[in-house]
Coordinates of C-alpha atoms (C1' of nucleotides) in Angstrom, one line a residue:
Chain A
M451 CA 35.4 -37.5 89.9
D452 CA 32.5 -38.3 92.1
N453 CA 32.9 -40.1 95.3
R454 CA 30.6 -42.3 97.3
A455 CA 30.8 -41.4 101.0
P456 CA 29.4 -43.8 103.5
Q457 CA 26.4 -42.2 105.1
D458 CA 27.6 -43.5 108.5
S459 CA 31.3 -42.9 108.1
N460 CA 33.1 -41.7 111.2
A461 CA 36.2 -40.4 109.2
P462 CA 36.3 -36.6 109.2
A463 CA 34.9 -35.3 105.9
F464 CA 37.8 -33.0 105.2
E465 CA 40.2 -35.9 105.4
L466 CA 38.3 -37.7 102.7
F467 CA 37.4 -34.7 100.5
G468 CA 39.6 -31.8 101.5
P469 CA 38.3 -28.4 102.2
W470 CA 35.1 -27.4 100.3
E471 CA 35.5 -24.5 97.9
G472 CA 32.4 -22.5 96.9
S473 CA 28.8 -23.4 96.9
A474 CA 27.5 -26.6 98.4
I475 CA 24.0 -27.6 97.3
G476 CA 22.4 -30.9 98.4
L477 CA 19.4 -32.8 97.1
L478 CA 17.7 -35.1 99.5
D479 CA 15.5 -37.8 97.9
L480 CA 13.5 -40.2 100.2
D481 CA 14.0 -43.8 99.1
A482 CA 10.8 -45.5 97.7
F483 CA 9.1 -43.1 100.0
F484 CA 5.4 -44.1 100.0
A485 CA 6.3 -47.8 100.1
S486 CA 8.8 -47.3 102.9
V487 CA 6.2 -45.5 105.1
E488 CA 3.8 -48.4 104.5
Q489 CA 6.5 -50.9 105.6
L490 CA 7.2 -48.7 108.6
D491 CA 3.6 -48.7 109.6
H492 CA 3.0 -52.4 108.8
P493 CA 5.8 -54.4 110.3
A494 CA 4.5 -57.5 108.6
W495 CA 5.2 -55.9 105.2
R496 CA 8.9 -55.3 105.8
G497 CA 11.1 -57.3 103.6
K498 CA 8.3 -58.0 101.2
P499 CA 7.3 -56.5 97.8
V500 CA 4.9 -53.6 98.5
I501 CA 3.2 -51.6 95.7
V502 CA 1.5 -48.2 96.3
G503 CA -0.7 -47.5 93.3
G504 CA -4.1 -47.8 91.5
D505 CA -6.0 -51.0 90.9
P506 CA -4.7 -53.3 88.2
D507 CA -8.1 -53.7 86.7
K508 CA -9.1 -50.0 86.7
R509 CA -6.5 -48.4 84.5
G510 CA -4.3 -47.7 87.6
V511 CA -0.5 -47.2 87.6
V512 CA 2.2 -47.8 90.1
S513 CA 3.0 -44.8 92.3
T514 CA 5.8 -46.3 94.3
A515 CA 7.3 -49.9 94.5
S516 CA 9.4 -51.1 97.4
Y517 CA 12.9 -52.3 96.6
E518 CA 11.7 -55.9 97.1
A519 CA 9.1 -55.3 94.3
R520 CA 11.7 -53.5 92.0
V521 CA 13.6 -56.8 91.9
F522 CA 10.8 -58.1 89.8
G523 CA 11.1 -55.2 87.4
V524 CA 8.2 -53.2 88.9
R525 CA 8.7 -49.4 88.4
S526 CA 7.0 -46.1 89.1
A527 CA 4.4 -45.0 86.5
M528 CA 4.1 -48.6 85.2
P529 CA 0.5 -49.7 84.5
S530 CA -0.6 -51.6 87.5
A531 CA -1.8 -54.5 85.4
Q532 CA 1.7 -55.0 84.1
A533 CA 3.1 -54.8 87.7
K534 CA 0.7 -57.4 88.8
R535 CA 1.9 -59.8 86.1
L536 CA 5.5 -59.2 87.1
C537 CA 4.9 -59.6 90.8
P538 CA 1.6 -61.3 91.6
Q539 CA 2.5 -61.8 95.2
A540 CA 3.0 -58.0 95.9
I541 CA 1.1 -56.4 98.7
W542 CA -1.1 -53.7 97.2
T543 CA -2.3 -50.4 98.8
H544 CA -3.8 -47.2 97.5
G545 CA -1.7 -45.3 99.9
H546 CA -2.3 -43.0 102.9
F547 CA -1.4 -39.5 101.8
D548 CA -2.0 -37.7 105.0
R549 CA 0.5 -40.0 106.6
Y550 CA 3.1 -39.3 103.8
R551 CA 2.6 -35.6 104.2
E552 CA 3.2 -35.9 108.0
M553 CA 6.4 -37.9 107.5
S554 CA 7.5 -35.5 104.8
A555 CA 7.0 -32.6 107.2
Q556 CA 9.3 -34.2 109.7
V557 CA 12.0 -34.7 107.2
M558 CA 11.7 -31.1 106.0
A559 CA 11.9 -30.0 109.6
I560 CA 15.3 -31.8 109.9
L561 CA 16.6 -29.9 106.9
A562 CA 15.2 -26.6 108.2
D563 CA 17.0 -27.3 111.4
E564 CA 20.4 -27.6 109.5
T565 CA 20.0 -24.6 107.2
P566 CA 17.3 -22.0 106.5
F567 CA 17.9 -22.4 102.7
V568 CA 15.6 -25.2 101.7
D569 CA 13.7 -25.6 98.4
R570 CA 11.0 -28.2 98.7
V571 CA 10.6 -29.7 95.3
S572 CA 8.0 -32.3 96.1
I573 CA 6.7 -34.5 98.9
D574 CA 9.9 -36.6 98.9
E575 CA 12.6 -34.2 97.5
A576 CA 14.2 -31.0 98.6
F577 CA 17.3 -29.0 97.7
F578 CA 19.3 -27.4 100.5
D579 CA 22.2 -24.9 100.6
I580 CA 24.9 -25.7 103.0
S581 CA 27.7 -23.6 101.4
P582 CA 30.4 -23.1 104.1
G583 CA 30.0 -19.7 105.5
R584 CA 26.5 -19.0 104.3
Y585 CA 24.9 -20.3 107.4
S586 CA 27.3 -22.8 109.0
S587 CA 31.1 -23.3 108.4
E588 CA 30.9 -27.0 109.0
H589 CA 32.1 -29.3 106.1
P590 CA 29.1 -30.0 103.8
V591 CA 29.8 -33.8 103.7
S592 CA 29.5 -33.9 107.5
I593 CA 26.2 -32.1 107.4
C594 CA 24.9 -34.5 104.8
Q595 CA 25.9 -37.5 106.9
R596 CA 24.1 -36.1 109.9
I597 CA 21.0 -35.4 107.9
A598 CA 20.9 -38.9 106.6
A599 CA 21.3 -40.3 110.1
R600 CA 18.5 -38.1 111.5
V601 CA 16.2 -39.1 108.6
S602 CA 17.0 -42.8 109.3
D603 CA 16.0 -42.3 112.9
L604 CA 12.5 -41.5 111.7
G605 CA 12.2 -45.0 110.2
V606 CA 12.7 -44.1 106.5
T607 CA 15.9 -43.7 104.5
C608 CA 17.1 -41.1 101.9
S609 CA 19.7 -40.7 99.2
I610 CA 21.7 -37.5 99.0
G611 CA 23.6 -35.8 96.1
L612 CA 26.0 -33.1 97.0
G613 CA 27.7 -30.7 94.5
T614 CA 28.1 -27.0 93.6
N615 CA 24.7 -26.5 92.0
K616 CA 21.3 -28.0 91.7
T617 CA 21.9 -29.9 88.4
I618 CA 24.9 -31.7 89.9
A619 CA 23.1 -32.4 93.2
K620 CA 20.1 -33.8 91.5
I621 CA 22.0 -36.1 89.2
A622 CA 24.4 -37.2 92.0
S623 CA 21.4 -38.1 94.2
E624 CA 20.3 -40.7 91.7
R625 CA 23.7 -42.3 91.4
E626 CA 23.6 -44.5 94.5
K627 CA 20.2 -45.7 95.9
P628 CA 19.0 -46.5 98.4
R629 CA 20.9 -44.9 101.3
G630 CA 23.5 -43.2 99.0
L631 CA 25.6 -40.1 99.6
T632 CA 27.2 -39.1 96.3
V633 CA 29.6 -36.2 96.4
V634 CA 30.8 -34.3 93.3
V635 CA 33.8 -32.4 94.5
P636 CA 34.1 -28.7 93.3
G637 CA 36.1 -28.5 90.1
T638 CA 35.0 -32.0 88.8
E639 CA 31.6 -31.0 87.6
R640 CA 32.3 -31.1 83.9
T641 CA 34.0 -34.5 83.9
F642 CA 31.2 -35.9 86.1
L643 CA 28.5 -34.7 83.6
A644 CA 30.2 -35.3 80.3
P645 CA 29.6 -39.0 79.8
L646 CA 26.0 -38.9 80.9
P647 CA 23.1 -39.2 78.4
V648 CA 21.2 -35.9 77.9
R649 CA 18.1 -37.4 79.4
A650 CA 19.9 -37.5 82.8
M651 CA 19.5 -33.8 83.2
S652 CA 16.2 -32.6 84.6
G653 CA 14.3 -30.5 82.1
I654 CA 15.2 -32.8 79.1
G655 CA 12.4 -35.2 78.5
A656 CA 11.5 -37.5 75.6
S657 CA 10.8 -34.7 73.2
A658 CA 13.9 -32.7 73.7
E659 CA 16.0 -35.9 73.7
R660 CA 14.6 -36.8 70.3
E661 CA 15.4 -33.4 68.8
L662 CA 18.9 -33.4 70.3
K663 CA 19.5 -36.9 68.8
R664 CA 18.7 -35.5 65.4
L665 CA 21.4 -32.9 66.0
G666 CA 23.9 -35.7 66.9
I667 CA 23.9 -34.7 70.6
H668 CA 23.6 -37.7 72.8
T669 CA 25.6 -36.8 75.9
L670 CA 25.8 -33.8 78.3
G671 CA 29.4 -33.4 77.2
Q672 CA 28.2 -32.9 73.6
L673 CA 25.5 -30.6 74.8
A674 CA 28.1 -28.5 76.7
V675 CA 29.9 -27.6 73.5
A676 CA 26.9 -27.6 71.1
D677 CA 26.2 -24.8 68.6
Q678 CA 24.0 -22.1 70.2
T679 CA 21.8 -21.5 67.2
A680 CA 21.0 -25.2 66.8
L681 CA 20.2 -25.4 70.5
R682 CA 17.8 -22.5 70.2
R683 CA 15.6 -24.5 67.9
V684 CA 15.3 -27.1 70.7
F685 CA 15.2 -25.0 73.9
G686 CA 14.1 -21.6 72.6
V687 CA 15.0 -18.8 75.0
N688 CA 16.4 -21.4 77.4
A689 CA 19.2 -22.6 75.1
D690 CA 22.0 -20.7 77.0
V691 CA 20.7 -21.8 80.4
M692 CA 20.6 -25.5 79.3
R693 CA 24.1 -25.4 77.9
R694 CA 25.5 -23.8 81.0
R695 CA 23.8 -26.5 83.1
A696 CA 25.4 -29.2 80.9
Q697 CA 28.8 -27.5 81.4
G698 CA 28.3 -27.8 85.2
A699 CA 28.5 -24.1 85.4
E700 CA 25.0 -23.3 86.6
V701 CA 24.7 -20.9 89.5
S702 CA 21.8 -22.1 91.7
R703 CA 19.8 -20.1 94.1
V704 CA 18.2 -21.9 97.1
S705 CA 15.7 -19.6 98.7
A706 CA 15.0 -19.4 102.3
L707 CA 12.3 -21.7 103.5
D708 CA 9.8 -18.9 104.4
E709 CA 9.8 -17.6 100.8
A710 CA 7.2 -20.3 100.4
D711 CA 6.1 -21.0 96.9
E712 CA 2.6 -19.9 96.2
V713 CA 0.1 -22.3 94.8
K714 CA -0.8 -21.5 91.2
S715 CA -3.7 -23.8 90.5
V716 CA -5.9 -26.4 92.2
S717 CA -7.4 -29.2 90.2
N718 CA -8.9 -32.7 90.5
E719 CA -9.1 -35.2 87.7
R720 CA -10.3 -38.8 87.4
T721 CA -9.7 -41.6 84.9
F722 CA -12.6 -43.9 84.7
A723 CA -12.4 -47.7 84.6
H724 CA -15.0 -47.5 81.8
D725 CA -15.4 -44.6 79.4
L726 CA -18.3 -42.2 80.0
R727 CA -20.6 -41.7 77.0
E728 CA -23.7 -40.0 78.4
R729 CA -23.7 -36.2 79.0
A730 CA -25.4 -36.8 82.4
D731 CA -22.5 -39.0 83.5
I732 CA -19.9 -36.5 82.4
E733 CA -21.8 -33.6 84.1
A734 CA -22.0 -35.7 87.3
A735 CA -18.3 -36.3 87.2
I736 CA -17.8 -32.5 86.8
S737 CA -20.0 -31.9 89.8
L738 CA -18.2 -34.4 92.0
L739 CA -14.7 -33.2 91.0
G740 CA -15.8 -29.6 91.4
E741 CA -17.0 -30.3 95.0
S742 CA -13.6 -31.6 95.8
V743 CA -11.8 -28.7 94.2
G744 CA -14.1 -26.2 96.1
R745 CA -13.4 -27.9 99.4
R746 CA -9.6 -27.7 98.8
L747 CA -9.8 -24.0 97.8
R748 CA -11.8 -23.1 100.9
K749 CA -9.5 -25.0 103.1
R750 CA -6.5 -23.1 101.7
G751 CA -8.3 -19.7 101.5
L752 CA -7.9 -19.4 97.8
A753 CA -10.2 -18.0 95.2
G754 CA -9.6 -18.3 91.4
W755 CA -10.6 -16.3 88.4
T756 CA -10.2 -19.1 85.8
V757 CA -12.1 -22.4 85.4
T758 CA -10.5 -25.2 83.4
L759 CA -12.3 -28.3 82.1
K760 CA -10.2 -31.1 80.8
L761 CA -11.2 -34.2 78.9
K762 CA -9.4 -37.2 77.6
Y763 CA -11.1 -39.2 74.9
S764 CA -8.6 -42.0 74.5
Y765 CA -5.1 -42.3 75.9
G766 CA -3.0 -39.4 74.6
S767 CA -5.8 -37.5 72.9
G768 CA -7.5 -34.8 74.9
K769 CA -8.9 -31.3 75.0
S770 CA -9.2 -28.6 77.5
A771 CA -11.2 -25.4 77.7
Q772 CA -11.0 -22.5 80.1
R773 CA -13.0 -19.4 80.9
K774 CA -12.3 -16.4 83.0
L775 CA -15.0 -15.5 85.5
S776 CA -16.2 -12.0 86.4
H777 CA -15.2 -12.6 90.0
P778 CA -12.7 -14.9 91.7
T779 CA -14.5 -17.8 93.5
D780 CA -14.0 -20.8 95.7
D781 CA -17.5 -22.0 95.4
E782 CA -18.4 -25.0 93.2
N783 CA -22.0 -23.6 92.9
V784 CA -20.4 -20.9 90.8
F785 CA -17.7 -22.6 88.8
V786 CA -19.2 -26.0 88.2
P787 CA -22.0 -24.6 86.0
V788 CA -19.3 -22.8 84.0
A789 CA -17.3 -26.0 83.6
R790 CA -20.5 -27.7 82.4
E791 CA -21.0 -25.0 79.8
L792 CA -17.4 -25.5 78.6
L793 CA -18.3 -29.0 77.8
D794 CA -20.1 -27.9 74.7
G795 CA -17.0 -26.5 73.1
I796 CA -14.9 -29.7 73.4
W797 CA -17.3 -32.6 73.5
S798 CA -20.1 -33.8 71.3
Q799 CA -22.8 -36.4 71.9
G800 CA -21.5 -39.9 72.0
M801 CA -17.7 -39.3 72.3
P802 CA -16.3 -41.7 74.8
V803 CA -14.5 -39.9 77.7
R804 CA -11.9 -41.7 79.7
L805 CA -10.8 -38.7 81.9
V806 CA -12.5 -35.7 83.3
G807 CA -10.6 -32.9 85.1
V808 CA -11.8 -29.6 86.8
G809 CA -9.4 -26.9 87.9
L810 CA -9.3 -23.4 89.2
S811 CA -6.3 -21.1 88.7
D812 CA -5.3 -17.4 88.5
F813 CA -5.5 -16.7 92.2
N814 CA -5.8 -13.3 93.7
L815 CA -3.1 -13.8 96.3
H816 CA -2.9 -10.4 97.9
G817 CA -6.0 -8.7 96.6
G818 CA -9.0 -7.7 98.6
V819 CA -11.0 -10.7 97.4
Q820 CA -12.1 -11.9 100.8
T821 CA -14.9 -9.4 101.3
D822 CA -16.0 -9.9 97.8
L823 CA -16.5 -13.6 98.3
F824 CA -19.4 -13.3 100.5
C825 CA -21.5 -11.0 98.4
E826 CA -20.7 -12.6 95.1
V827 CA -23.3 -12.8 92.3
D828 CA -22.8 -15.9 90.2
E829 CA -23.0 -16.1 86.4
R830 CA -26.7 -16.7 86.5
G831 CA -27.5 -13.9 88.9
A832 CA -28.5 -16.2 91.7
Q833 CA -27.8 -15.0 95.2
S834 CA -24.8 -17.2 95.7
S835 CA -23.9 -16.0 99.2
D836 CA -26.5 -18.4 100.6
R837 CA -25.2 -21.2 98.5
R838 CA -21.7 -20.6 99.5
E839 CA -22.8 -20.8 103.2
L840 CA -24.1 -24.2 102.3
S841 CA -20.8 -25.2 100.8
V842 CA -19.0 -24.0 104.0
A843 CA -21.5 -26.0 106.1
L844 CA -20.9 -29.1 104.1
D845 CA -17.2 -28.6 104.6
Q846 CA -17.7 -28.7 108.3
V847 CA -19.8 -31.9 108.1
R848 CA -17.2 -33.5 106.0
E849 CA -14.5 -32.5 108.4
R850 CA -16.3 -34.3 111.2
F851 CA -17.8 -37.3 109.5
G852 CA -15.7 -38.0 106.5
A853 CA -15.3 -36.6 103.0
S854 CA -18.1 -38.4 101.3
S855 CA -20.7 -38.3 104.1
V856 CA -22.7 -35.7 102.3
G857 CA -23.0 -34.5 98.8
Y858 CA -25.3 -32.7 96.4
G859 CA -28.3 -34.6 95.2
R860 CA -27.3 -34.5 91.6
A861 CA -23.9 -36.1 92.2
V862 CA -25.2 -38.6 94.6
R863 CA -27.9 -39.7 92.2
F864 CA -25.4 -40.4 89.5
D865 CA -23.0 -42.0 91.9
G866 CA -25.7 -44.5 92.9
D867 CA -27.6 -45.1 89.7
L868 CA -26.4 -43.9 86.4
I869 CA -22.7 -44.3 87.2
R870 CA -21.7 -47.5 88.8
Q871 CA -20.3 -47.3 92.3
D872 CA -16.8 -48.4 91.2
K873 CA -16.4 -45.3 89.0
F874 CA -16.8 -42.7 91.7
S875 CA -15.8 -44.4 94.9
D876 CA -12.7 -43.3 96.7
L877 CA -12.3 -39.8 95.2
D878 CA -10.5 -38.7 98.3
G879 CA -8.8 -42.0 98.9
K880 CA -11.1 -42.8 101.8
D881 CA -14.7 -43.1 102.9
R882 CA -16.3 -45.1 100.2
D883 CA -19.9 -45.0 101.3
R884 CA -22.2 -42.0 101.1
S885 CA -24.3 -42.2 104.1
S886 CA -26.7 -39.4 103.7
I887 CA -28.2 -37.2 101.0
L888 CA -28.9 -33.6 101.0
Chain B
dT886 C1' -7.6 -55.7 81.4
dC887 C1' -1.8 -50.7 78.9
dT888 C1' -0.4 -46.2 80.2
dG889 C1' -2.6 -41.8 87.2
dG890 C1' -3.0 -37.5 89.4
dG891 C1' -1.0 -33.5 91.1
dG892 C1' 1.3 -29.7 89.4
dT893 C1' 4.6 -25.7 86.7
dC894 C1' 6.2 -23.4 82.8
dC895 C1' 6.5 -22.1 77.9
dT896 C1' 4.8 -21.1 73.2
dA897 C1' 2.0 -19.7 69.6
dG898 C1' -1.9 -17.6 67.6
dG899 C1' -5.7 -14.5 67.6
dA900 C1' -8.2 -10.4 69.5
dC901 C1' -7.8 -5.9 70.6
dC902 C1' -5.9 -1.3 71.4
dC903 C1' -3.1 2.5 70.3
Chain C
dT1090 C1' -9.1 2.6 51.6
dC1091 C1' -4.9 0.5 52.6
dT1092 C1' -1.2 0.0 55.6
dG1093 C1' 2.4 -1.3 59.7
dG1094 C1' 4.0 -2.2 64.2
dG1095 C1' 4.1 -2.9 69.2
dG1096 C1' 2.1 -4.3 73.4
dT1097 C1' -1.0 -7.0 76.1
dC1098 C1' -4.4 -10.2 77.2
dC1099 C1' -6.6 -14.6 76.5
dT1100 C1' -6.8 -19.3 75.2
dA1101 C1' -5.2 -24.0 74.0
dG1102 C1' -1.9 -27.2 73.9
dG1103 C1' 2.3 -29.4 75.0
dA1104 C1' 6.7 -30.6 77.6
dC1105 C1' 8.2 -31.7 81.8
dC1106 C1' 8.5 -33.0 86.8
dC1107 C1' 7.5 -36.3 90.9

DNA sequence: TCTGGGGTCCTAGGACCC
DNA sequence: TCTGGGGTCCTAGGACCC
């Protein structure tokens, strides 16, 4: 069975749990992370309902709700308008992502200090391998208690799940929140998982749940003994992997921290408070999103071969189109015109557009792209090296004076005139006013 | 005043080549 | 003129995650 261990217990771990046999994988999850950082930074907000998310009147959703707001039924991913009705007195903020990244880095540094085997899953989650003998011989429960205490010293709290593989650790971490430490002792994996609904296992979403239900499979215990050919219709080539995970028998690998995961794509998308209907408006949106993508690419030293344009017409219905370029690029002067051309394939005059997205992918990670970048000829044959210099210069101005201090005439014009201010403000979460025009 | 934004991974079909 | 198969690349779409 699983056991809840007090995060601050002084009793020696081996007295409570006995010696640990085999792998020990932990999953650390920061409790209501964004909201907790806001409460840390704004003492007056502590003990009060705080919601980090989009505007209730602009198709926004809740990113994170503090535990005080959850009492009213507010949840992540809930439309902000609904959250507002449930908890009108909540303190609302769009969030401060640079600050969250900074706090996250401090938490990851604590993990890295305890073990070199850390898999960062997201800004507020990471797996870590503390198998006795792999790096340290200390009891895994003791290490988890120390990690929780050190995180707490930073001013935020975490919940930790500990077990013999990632599936167990992940599910255990969700058992007891906030400030939980849930331990699934080696040998008890199968009994821990068996009664849980299939949806509890990561990788099984709404669609897989529906199909499993049709097969009469509702729990992980049933999944663990399900017929393989039937499972193959649901999970394809992953059927065996999913069944082994449900059996508690998955063997997890937690890579060393420096085997950093490479970025596969960089994109920006935006849902508009009011649908766009004019081609000029949509093209302006593509330009503005493209600038942001270009800036992020240059900042990270990435150049992509493939441009993707994504549109949503109404909620749930959308289309995307992509095109491979003749050269990898990080310059919006090159990929924005291509994205505009892609518009013709997936949009026709008059269709209302609620979301526009622009992305670059297919990076040349170790190729000799760098020299190529500066003598690139764009799709129209223009001498784009000059224009890329302009992009780089703009980056530097933005770095000093704020993200939206400068922009290209075209985007600015639409920002000010054709597209109402509210649609385009705050693309980077700051700096609402454009102060100069190039 | 219903339903974001950042991603990753997989699949399926068609084009194309041998 | 009719025929098959395998491999690979490209593209669009969808499932899933936080």
